[in-house]
XYZ file of C-alpha atoms in Angstrom:
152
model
C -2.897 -33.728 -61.366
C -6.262 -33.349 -60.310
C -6.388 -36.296 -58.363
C -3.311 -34.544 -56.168
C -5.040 -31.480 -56.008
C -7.948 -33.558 -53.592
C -5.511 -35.252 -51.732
C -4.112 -32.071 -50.298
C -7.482 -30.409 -50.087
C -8.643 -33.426 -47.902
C -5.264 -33.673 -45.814
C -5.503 -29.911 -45.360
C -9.509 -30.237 -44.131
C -8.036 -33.172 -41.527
C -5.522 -30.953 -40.223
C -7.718 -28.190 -40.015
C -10.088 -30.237 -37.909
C -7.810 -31.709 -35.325
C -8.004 -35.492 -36.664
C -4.864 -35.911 -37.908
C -1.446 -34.444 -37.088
C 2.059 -35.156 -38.168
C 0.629 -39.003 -38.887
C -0.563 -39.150 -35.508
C -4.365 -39.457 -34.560
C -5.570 -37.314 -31.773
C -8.977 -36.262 -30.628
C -10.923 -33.514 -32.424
C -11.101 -30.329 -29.991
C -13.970 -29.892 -28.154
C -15.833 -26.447 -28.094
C -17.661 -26.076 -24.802
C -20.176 -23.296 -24.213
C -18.560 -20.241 -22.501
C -21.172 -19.280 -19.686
C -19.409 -15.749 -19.799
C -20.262 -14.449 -23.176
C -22.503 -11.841 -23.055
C -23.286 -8.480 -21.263
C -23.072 -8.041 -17.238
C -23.426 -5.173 -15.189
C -21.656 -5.065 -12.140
C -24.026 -6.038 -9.203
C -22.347 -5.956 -5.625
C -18.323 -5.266 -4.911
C -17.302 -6.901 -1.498
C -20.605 -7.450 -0.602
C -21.850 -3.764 -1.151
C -24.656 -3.049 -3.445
C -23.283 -0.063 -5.813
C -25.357 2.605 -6.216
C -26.646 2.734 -10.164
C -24.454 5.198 -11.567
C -21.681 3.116 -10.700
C -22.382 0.230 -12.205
C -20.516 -1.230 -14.660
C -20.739 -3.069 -18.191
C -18.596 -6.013 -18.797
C -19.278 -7.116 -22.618
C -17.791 -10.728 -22.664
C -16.814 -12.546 -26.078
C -15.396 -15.582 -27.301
C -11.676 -13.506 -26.399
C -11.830 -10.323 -24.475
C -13.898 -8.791 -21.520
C -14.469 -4.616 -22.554
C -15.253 -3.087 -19.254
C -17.491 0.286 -20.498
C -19.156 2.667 -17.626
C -23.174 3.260 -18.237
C -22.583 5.728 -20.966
C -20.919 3.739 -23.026
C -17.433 4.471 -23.106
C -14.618 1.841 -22.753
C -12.603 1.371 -19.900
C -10.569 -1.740 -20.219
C -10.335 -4.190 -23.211
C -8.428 -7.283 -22.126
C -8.003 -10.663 -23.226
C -9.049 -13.834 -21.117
C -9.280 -17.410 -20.875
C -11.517 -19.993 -19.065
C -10.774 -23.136 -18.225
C -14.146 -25.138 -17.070
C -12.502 -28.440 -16.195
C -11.131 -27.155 -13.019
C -13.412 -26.680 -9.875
C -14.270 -23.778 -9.066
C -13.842 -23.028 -13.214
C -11.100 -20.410 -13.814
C -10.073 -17.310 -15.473
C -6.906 -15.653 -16.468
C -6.825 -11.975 -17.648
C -3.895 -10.607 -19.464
C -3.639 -7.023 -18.378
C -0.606 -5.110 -20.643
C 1.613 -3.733 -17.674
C 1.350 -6.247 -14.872
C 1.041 -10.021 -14.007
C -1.731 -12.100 -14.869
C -5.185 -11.418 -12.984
C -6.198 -15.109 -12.033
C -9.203 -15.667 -10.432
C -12.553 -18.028 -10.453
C -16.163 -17.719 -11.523
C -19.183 -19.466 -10.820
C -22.731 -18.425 -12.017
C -26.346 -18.927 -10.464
C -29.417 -17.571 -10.848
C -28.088 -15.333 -13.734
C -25.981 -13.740 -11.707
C -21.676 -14.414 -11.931
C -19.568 -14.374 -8.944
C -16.458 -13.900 -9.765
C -13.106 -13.445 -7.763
C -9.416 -12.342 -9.488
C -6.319 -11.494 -7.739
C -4.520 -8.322 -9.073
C -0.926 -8.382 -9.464
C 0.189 -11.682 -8.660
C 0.115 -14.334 -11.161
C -1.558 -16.414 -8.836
C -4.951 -18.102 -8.031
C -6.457 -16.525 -4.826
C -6.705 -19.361 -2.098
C -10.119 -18.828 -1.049
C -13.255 -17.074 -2.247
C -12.534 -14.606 0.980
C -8.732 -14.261 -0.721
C -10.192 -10.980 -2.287
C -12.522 -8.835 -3.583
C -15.783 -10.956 -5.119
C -17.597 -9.235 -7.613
C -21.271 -10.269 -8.491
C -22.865 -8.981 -11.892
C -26.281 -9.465 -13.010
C -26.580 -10.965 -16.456
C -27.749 -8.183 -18.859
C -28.907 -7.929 -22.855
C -29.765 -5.268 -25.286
C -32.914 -7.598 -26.269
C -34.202 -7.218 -22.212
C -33.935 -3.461 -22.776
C -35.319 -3.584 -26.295
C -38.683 -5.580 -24.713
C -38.977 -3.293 -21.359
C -38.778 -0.091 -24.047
C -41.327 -1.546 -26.388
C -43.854 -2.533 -23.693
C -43.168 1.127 -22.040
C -43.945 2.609 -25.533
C -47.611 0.675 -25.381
């Protein structure tokens, strides 16, 4: 009986893993970085610096993007996915109400550029088929250090 038991904990871990599936060998699933997770405050809009109180805080995890506004409260909280094979890499937002937002991202310098169309459910064309938005890469530990060596 025993001996059972560890056959179906080991099939189970296999499964679990992505080795083995139905009999059928396939290749474990890879988990890329995501660039996006993390904290970004909204830098330019169409090209237009935004004046500070406008600015916006998109917290990025492993599954949604929570838009909050510089005091803190919440906005949006939406699901997304990234696909980094493509070129430029993409992202899909699911927005409850209307068609996918479907746009692409890039990132340099620490800053993301990011383009999505609204209301479509398609890719734009171009990176001029819309409104780019560039954030600047932001953390709580940055503001933690700039308050501590204020404090000295």
């Amino acid at each position: 009986m025993a001996l059972l038991a560890n056959r179906y904990i080991l099939l189970a871990l296999l499964l679990v893993h992505g080795v083995v599936a139905r009999g059928q060998q396939t290749q474990p699933t890879t988990n890329r970085t995501n660039p996006l997770i993390g904290k970004w405050e909204t830098f330019t809009i169409a090209g237009k610096n935004l004046p500070e109180e406008f600015n916006l805080i998109w917290t990025i995890d492993d599954k949604y993007i929570t838009v909050t506004d510089k005091t803190g409260d919440q906005i949006t909280r939406d699901a997304y996915t990234i696909s980094m094979d493509a070129s430029p890499h993409t992202i899909l937002m699911k927005i409850d109400g209307e068609k996918d937002r479907i746009g692409w991202f890039e990132i340099k310098d620490k800053k993301l550029r990011i383009i999505l169309t609204i209301n479509t459910g398609k890719p734009p064309k171009s990176w001029n088929d819309g409104t780019v938005i560039i954030f600047r890469s932001i953390s709580s530990s940055s503001g933690a250090a700039t308050k501590s060596a204020q404090a000295r």
